[in-house]
């Protein structure tokens, strides 16, 4: 019998890459989806990656415990990946309560559903490098103290510690992956990498003339989502649950991101990028740099894609999409 995985946030970037990985390993993949009266499942990423028709969808919401209990009871998963969240940091200042409901309390709901209906299942919690916020060490590892700088990061910290607590209190096989920024052609347009690669493509094609940006001096440790979902899976294959930093160990500024993306299309970013207050944040995370030594040592994981390869792949995908849309 093949193993069964339940993924919350299956329609997101990581949900798409993780589904592809698990299907390739012979898993039966189940995904939790939010449906509403006016919209069907947002399946464009799953279609893009070619797995849409291989996933079993279940209606549900991280804010609804009884629905989660029903889905976990029906599916009886061997592995649960909690990737669902209000994940855009900037929006968390405008919607702190929604962010708390989904990104923090949602973790309590799904952990309860797992504890009650599938206590033997292995659980993955999508924790975030944003929890380091105002960094307390130049290179952040599993032992670096946290200092969240947004309602989003505060909510993620709750989810992280609750996962640790359920492991220690109830013996759940619950692991938390502290993932640094991970990007791909499937990244939402609101996030900075995709915003920049899409703009470089549009400007190259004559569909835009400038790119309004926020803080160009912030630096991030950027990897490829396709590499990072492998780390999630590896965590659940270990005998003992644990917490792991997943990162590349290299930090790059937003300004350098702009330079590299525009260089792919042969343009000088300085001619197009302009500062726009609307994209600044009330409290900024200036620098993030992860230390993936533990994941490398214990999971045998490495980040295979370089930053330059990642940005090139994203710009090329955006050129194709923008050309097609204009045709
Ligand atoms: P982040 O990602 O907040 O790190 O969280 P994002 O791409 O939104 O921002 C990265 C950095 O770029 C700066 N920036 C801008 N950001 C956006 N979105 N738009 C702009 O115009 C812009 N200009 C500058 C930001 O200020 C910031 O410093 C992501 C999310 O995926 C989280 O869910 C996840 O937990 C973390 O990564 C790891």
PDB file of N, CA and C and ligand atoms in Angstrom, residues 86-90 127-130 152 156 179-183 187 189-193 195 212-216 218-220 222 254 279-281 284-286 288, ligand 1:
ATOM      1  N   UNK A  86      -1.634  32.579   6.142  1.00  0.00           N
ATOM      2  CA  UNK A  86      -1.605  33.912   5.550  1.00  0.00           C
ATOM      3  C   UNK A  86      -0.118  34.222   5.533  1.00  0.00           C
ATOM      4  N   UNK A  87       0.519  34.155   4.367  1.00  0.00           N
ATOM      5  CA  UNK A  87       1.986  34.083   4.335  1.00  0.00           C
ATOM      6  C   UNK A  87       2.669  35.363   3.865  1.00  0.00           C
ATOM      7  N   UNK A  88       1.901  36.390   3.542  1.00  0.00           N
ATOM      8  CA  UNK A  88       2.522  37.635   3.078  1.00  0.00           C
ATOM      9  C   UNK A  88       2.763  38.549   4.291  1.00  0.00           C
ATOM     10  N   UNK A  89       4.031  38.765   4.590  1.00  0.00           N
ATOM     11  CA  UNK A  89       4.418  39.498   5.806  1.00  0.00           C
ATOM     12  C   UNK A  89       3.766  40.881   5.844  1.00  0.00           C
ATOM     13  N   UNK A  90       3.857  41.615   4.746  1.00  0.00           N
ATOM     14  CA  UNK A  90       3.333  42.994   4.708  1.00  0.00           C
ATOM     15  C   UNK A  90       1.838  43.028   5.042  1.00  0.00           C
ATOM     16  N   UNK A 127       7.635  26.368   9.575  1.00  0.00           N
ATOM     17  CA  UNK A 127       8.102  27.533  10.333  1.00  0.00           C
ATOM     18  C   UNK A 127       8.936  28.411   9.416  1.00  0.00           C
ATOM     19  N   UNK A 128       9.302  29.596   9.917  1.00  0.00           N
ATOM     20  CA  UNK A 128       9.860  30.603   9.017  1.00  0.00           C
ATOM     21  C   UNK A 128      11.066  31.324   9.601  1.00  0.00           C
ATOM     22  N   UNK A 129      12.000  31.676   8.730  1.00  0.00           N
ATOM     23  CA  UNK A 129      13.147  32.490   9.141  1.00  0.00           C
ATOM     24  C   UNK A 129      12.706  33.866   9.643  1.00  0.00           C
ATOM     25  N   UNK A 130      11.484  34.301   9.290  1.00  0.00           N
ATOM     26  CA  UNK A 130      10.986  35.576   9.810  1.00  0.00           C
ATOM     27  C   UNK A 130      10.949  35.576  11.345  1.00  0.00           C
ATOM     28  N   UNK A 152       2.857  38.557  11.397  1.00  0.00           N
ATOM     29  CA  UNK A 152       3.078  37.259  10.740  1.00  0.00           C
ATOM     30  C   UNK A 152       4.115  36.441  11.506  1.00  0.00           C
ATOM     31  N   UNK A 156       3.796  32.862  13.409  1.00  0.00           N
ATOM     32  CA  UNK A 156       4.626  31.694  13.057  1.00  0.00           C
ATOM     33  C   UNK A 156       5.356  31.143  14.283  1.00  0.00           C
ATOM     34  N   UNK A 179      12.297  27.409   7.442  1.00  0.00           N
ATOM     35  CA  UNK A 179      12.725  27.653   6.068  1.00  0.00           C
ATOM     36  C   UNK A 179      12.996  29.124   5.824  1.00  0.00           C
ATOM     37  N   UNK A 180      14.159  29.399   5.253  1.00  0.00           N
ATOM     38  CA  UNK A 180      14.471  30.744   4.795  1.00  0.00           C
ATOM     39  C   UNK A 180      13.758  30.939   3.454  1.00  0.00           C
ATOM     40  N   UNK A 181      13.776  32.164   2.931  1.00  0.00           N
ATOM     41  CA  UNK A 181      12.990  32.485   1.728  1.00  0.00           C
ATOM     42  C   UNK A 181      13.257  31.473   0.624  1.00  0.00           C
ATOM     43  N   UNK A 182      12.197  30.988   0.020  1.00  0.00           N
ATOM     44  CA  UNK A 182      12.353  30.049  -1.088  1.00  0.00           C
ATOM     45  C   UNK A 182      11.366  30.424  -2.180  1.00  0.00           C
ATOM     46  N   UNK A 183      11.898  30.460  -3.388  1.00  0.00           N
ATOM     47  CA  UNK A 183      11.222  31.109  -4.514  1.00  0.00           C
ATOM     48  C   UNK A 183      11.166  30.155  -5.688  1.00  0.00           C
ATOM     49  N   UNK A 187       6.040  31.447  -7.429  1.00  0.00           N
ATOM     50  CA  UNK A 187       5.909  32.415  -6.351  1.00  0.00           C
ATOM     51  C   UNK A 187       4.800  33.415  -6.688  1.00  0.00           C
ATOM     52  N   UNK A 189       2.943  36.981  -7.068  1.00  0.00           N
ATOM     53  CA  UNK A 189       3.486  38.255  -7.572  1.00  0.00           C
ATOM     54  C   UNK A 189       3.707  39.299  -6.489  1.00  0.00           C
ATOM     55  N   UNK A 190       3.130  39.096  -5.291  1.00  0.00           N
ATOM     56  CA  UNK A 190       3.317  40.088  -4.230  1.00  0.00           C
ATOM     57  C   UNK A 190       4.684  39.985  -3.567  1.00  0.00           C
ATOM     58  N   UNK A 191       5.344  38.833  -3.718  1.00  0.00           N
ATOM     59  CA  UNK A 191       6.657  38.658  -3.082  1.00  0.00           C
ATOM     60  C   UNK A 191       7.750  39.259  -3.958  1.00  0.00           C
ATOM     61  N   UNK A 192       8.843  39.663  -3.321  1.00  0.00           N
ATOM     62  CA  UNK A 192       9.768  40.560  -4.019  1.00  0.00           C
ATOM     63  C   UNK A 192      10.474  39.898  -5.207  1.00  0.00           C
ATOM     64  N   UNK A 193      10.866  38.633  -5.092  1.00  0.00           N
ATOM     65  CA  UNK A 193      11.592  38.026  -6.222  1.00  0.00           C
ATOM     66  C   UNK A 193      10.717  37.994  -7.471  1.00  0.00           C
ATOM     67  N   UNK A 195       7.990  39.663  -8.067  1.00  0.00           N
ATOM     68  CA  UNK A 195       7.643  41.017  -8.502  1.00  0.00           C
ATOM     69  C   UNK A 195       8.740  41.548  -9.432  1.00  0.00           C
ATOM     70  N   UNK A 212       8.276  50.177  -9.193  1.00  0.00           N
ATOM     71  CA  UNK A 212       8.256  50.797  -7.865  1.00  0.00           C
ATOM     72  C   UNK A 212       8.608  49.786  -6.782  1.00  0.00           C
ATOM     73  N   UNK A 213       9.573  50.132  -5.922  1.00  0.00           N
ATOM     74  CA  UNK A 213      10.089  49.169  -4.939  1.00  0.00           C
ATOM     75  C   UNK A 213      10.148  49.755  -3.536  1.00  0.00           C
ATOM     76  N   UNK A 214      10.223  48.869  -2.551  1.00  0.00           N
ATOM     77  CA  UNK A 214      10.443  49.261  -1.158  1.00  0.00           C
ATOM     78  C   UNK A 214      11.927  49.254  -0.827  1.00  0.00           C
ATOM     79  N   UNK A 215      12.261  48.693   0.335  1.00  0.00           N
ATOM     80  CA  UNK A 215      13.621  48.731   0.867  1.00  0.00           C
ATOM     81  C   UNK A 215      14.593  47.867   0.054  1.00  0.00           C
ATOM     82  N   UNK A 216      15.501  48.535  -0.659  1.00  0.00           N
ATOM     83  CA  UNK A 216      16.439  47.799  -1.518  1.00  0.00           C
ATOM     84  C   UNK A 216      17.629  47.246  -0.737  1.00  0.00           C
ATOM     85  N   UNK A 218      17.485  45.599   2.223  1.00  0.00           N
ATOM     86  CA  UNK A 218      17.230  44.358   2.965  1.00  0.00           C
ATOM     87  C   UNK A 218      17.961  43.216   2.268  1.00  0.00           C
ATOM     88  N   UNK A 219      18.464  42.263   3.050  1.00  0.00           N
ATOM     89  CA  UNK A 219      19.094  41.092   2.441  1.00  0.00           C
ATOM     90  C   UNK A 219      18.393  39.821   2.914  1.00  0.00           C
ATOM     91  N   UNK A 220      18.343  38.837   2.021  1.00  0.00           N
ATOM     92  CA  UNK A 220      17.678  37.571   2.325  1.00  0.00           C
ATOM     93  C   UNK A 220      18.537  36.417   1.828  1.00  0.00           C
ATOM     94  N   UNK A 222      18.131  33.359  -0.140  1.00  0.00           N
ATOM     95  CA  UNK A 222      17.117  32.878  -1.088  1.00  0.00           C
ATOM     96  C   UNK A 222      17.486  31.549  -1.716  1.00  0.00           C
ATOM     97  N   UNK A 254      18.173  43.026  -1.872  1.00  0.00           N
ATOM     98  CA  UNK A 254      17.091  43.223  -2.841  1.00  0.00           C
ATOM     99  C   UNK A 254      17.644  43.975  -4.057  1.00  0.00           C
ATOM    100  N   UNK A 279       5.720  50.450  -0.416  1.00  0.00           N
ATOM    101  CA  UNK A 279       6.259  49.097  -0.263  1.00  0.00           C
ATOM    102  C   UNK A 279       7.222  48.961   0.916  1.00  0.00           C
ATOM    103  N   UNK A 280       7.318  50.031   1.724  1.00  0.00           N
ATOM    104  CA  UNK A 280       8.126  49.965   2.954  1.00  0.00           C
ATOM    105  C   UNK A 280       7.285  49.324   4.057  1.00  0.00           C
ATOM    106  N   UNK A 281       7.944  48.744   5.056  1.00  0.00           N
ATOM    107  CA  UNK A 281       7.235  48.070   6.145  1.00  0.00           C
ATOM    108  C   UNK A 281       7.394  48.832   7.454  1.00  0.00           C
ATOM    109  N   UNK A 284      11.134  46.506   9.780  1.00  0.00           N
ATOM    110  CA  UNK A 284      11.773  45.707   8.725  1.00  0.00           C
ATOM    111  C   UNK A 284      12.681  44.636   9.325  1.00  0.00           C
ATOM    112  N   UNK A 285      12.771  43.524   8.643  1.00  0.00           N
ATOM    113  CA  UNK A 285      13.793  42.518   8.919  1.00  0.00           C
ATOM    114  C   UNK A 285      14.912  42.825   7.933  1.00  0.00           C
ATOM    115  N   UNK A 286      16.026  43.370   8.441  1.00  0.00           N
ATOM    116  CA  UNK A 286      17.063  43.896   7.546  1.00  0.00           C
ATOM    117  C   UNK A 286      17.910  42.807   6.906  1.00  0.00           C
ATOM    118  N   UNK A 288      18.815  38.434   6.819  1.00  0.00           N
ATOM    119  CA  UNK A 288      18.638  37.038   7.235  1.00  0.00           C
ATOM    120  C   UNK A 288      19.693  36.199   6.533  1.00  0.00           C
TER     121      UNK A 288
HETATM  122  P1  LIG B   1       9.574  38.064   3.228  1.00  0.00           P
HETATM  123  O1  LIG B   1       9.389  38.089   1.621  1.00  0.00           O
HETATM  124  O2  LIG B   1       8.864  39.188   3.880  1.00  0.00           O
HETATM  125  O3  LIG B   1      11.032  37.925   3.492  1.00  0.00           O
HETATM  126  O4  LIG B   1       8.814  36.708   3.630  1.00  0.00           O
HETATM  127  P2  LIG B   1       9.163  39.271   0.593  1.00  0.00           P
HETATM  128  O5  LIG B   1       9.580  38.737  -0.718  1.00  0.00           O
HETATM  129  O6  LIG B   1       7.776  39.832   0.670  1.00  0.00           O
HETATM  130  O7  LIG B   1      10.167  40.435   1.083  1.00  0.00           O
HETATM  131  C1  LIG B   1      11.567  40.263   1.100  1.00  0.00           C
HETATM  132  C2  LIG B   1      12.270  41.596   1.379  1.00  0.00           C
HETATM  133  O8  LIG B   1      12.148  42.439   0.240  1.00  0.00           O
HETATM  134  C3  LIG B   1      11.857  43.759   0.674  1.00  0.00           C
HETATM  135  N1  LIG B   1      11.186  44.516  -0.382  1.00  0.00           N
HETATM  136  C4  LIG B   1       9.995  44.206  -0.927  1.00  0.00           C
HETATM  137  N2  LIG B   1       9.155  43.164  -0.687  1.00  0.00           N
HETATM  138  C5  LIG B   1       8.009  43.095  -1.422  1.00  0.00           C
HETATM  139  N3  LIG B   1       7.183  42.068  -1.205  1.00  0.00           N
HETATM  140  N4  LIG B   1       7.691  44.063  -2.356  1.00  0.00           N
HETATM  141  C6  LIG B   1       8.516  45.130  -2.620  1.00  0.00           C
HETATM  142  O9  LIG B   1       8.222  45.967  -3.464  1.00  0.00           O
HETATM  143  C7  LIG B   1       9.731  45.205  -1.871  1.00  0.00           C
HETATM  144  N5  LIG B   1      10.765  46.087  -1.879  1.00  0.00           N
HETATM  145  C8  LIG B   1      11.632  45.650  -0.962  1.00  0.00           C
HETATM  146  C9  LIG B   1      10.982  43.532   1.902  1.00  0.00           C
HETATM  147  O10 LIG B   1      10.911  44.717   2.681  1.00  0.00           O
HETATM  148  C10 LIG B   1      11.720  42.387   2.565  1.00  0.00           C
HETATM  149  O11 LIG B   1      12.783  42.872   3.332  1.00  0.00           O
HETATM  150  C11 LIG B   1       8.794  35.543   2.812  1.00  0.00           C
HETATM  151  C12 LIG B   1       7.387  34.951   2.873  1.00  0.00           C
HETATM  152  O12 LIG B   1       7.286  33.907   1.938  1.00  0.00           O
HETATM  153  C13 LIG B   1       7.097  34.401   4.241  1.00  0.00           C
HETATM  154  O13 LIG B   1       5.830  33.725   4.243  1.00  0.00           O
HETATM  155  C14 LIG B   1       8.192  33.406   4.627  1.00  0.00           C
HETATM  156  O14 LIG B   1       7.963  32.924   5.934  1.00  0.00           O
HETATM  157  C15 LIG B   1       9.557  34.083   4.537  1.00  0.00           C
HETATM  158  O15 LIG B   1       9.748  34.598   3.244  1.00  0.00           O
HETATM  159  C16 LIG B   1      10.666  33.096   4.844  1.00  0.00           C
END
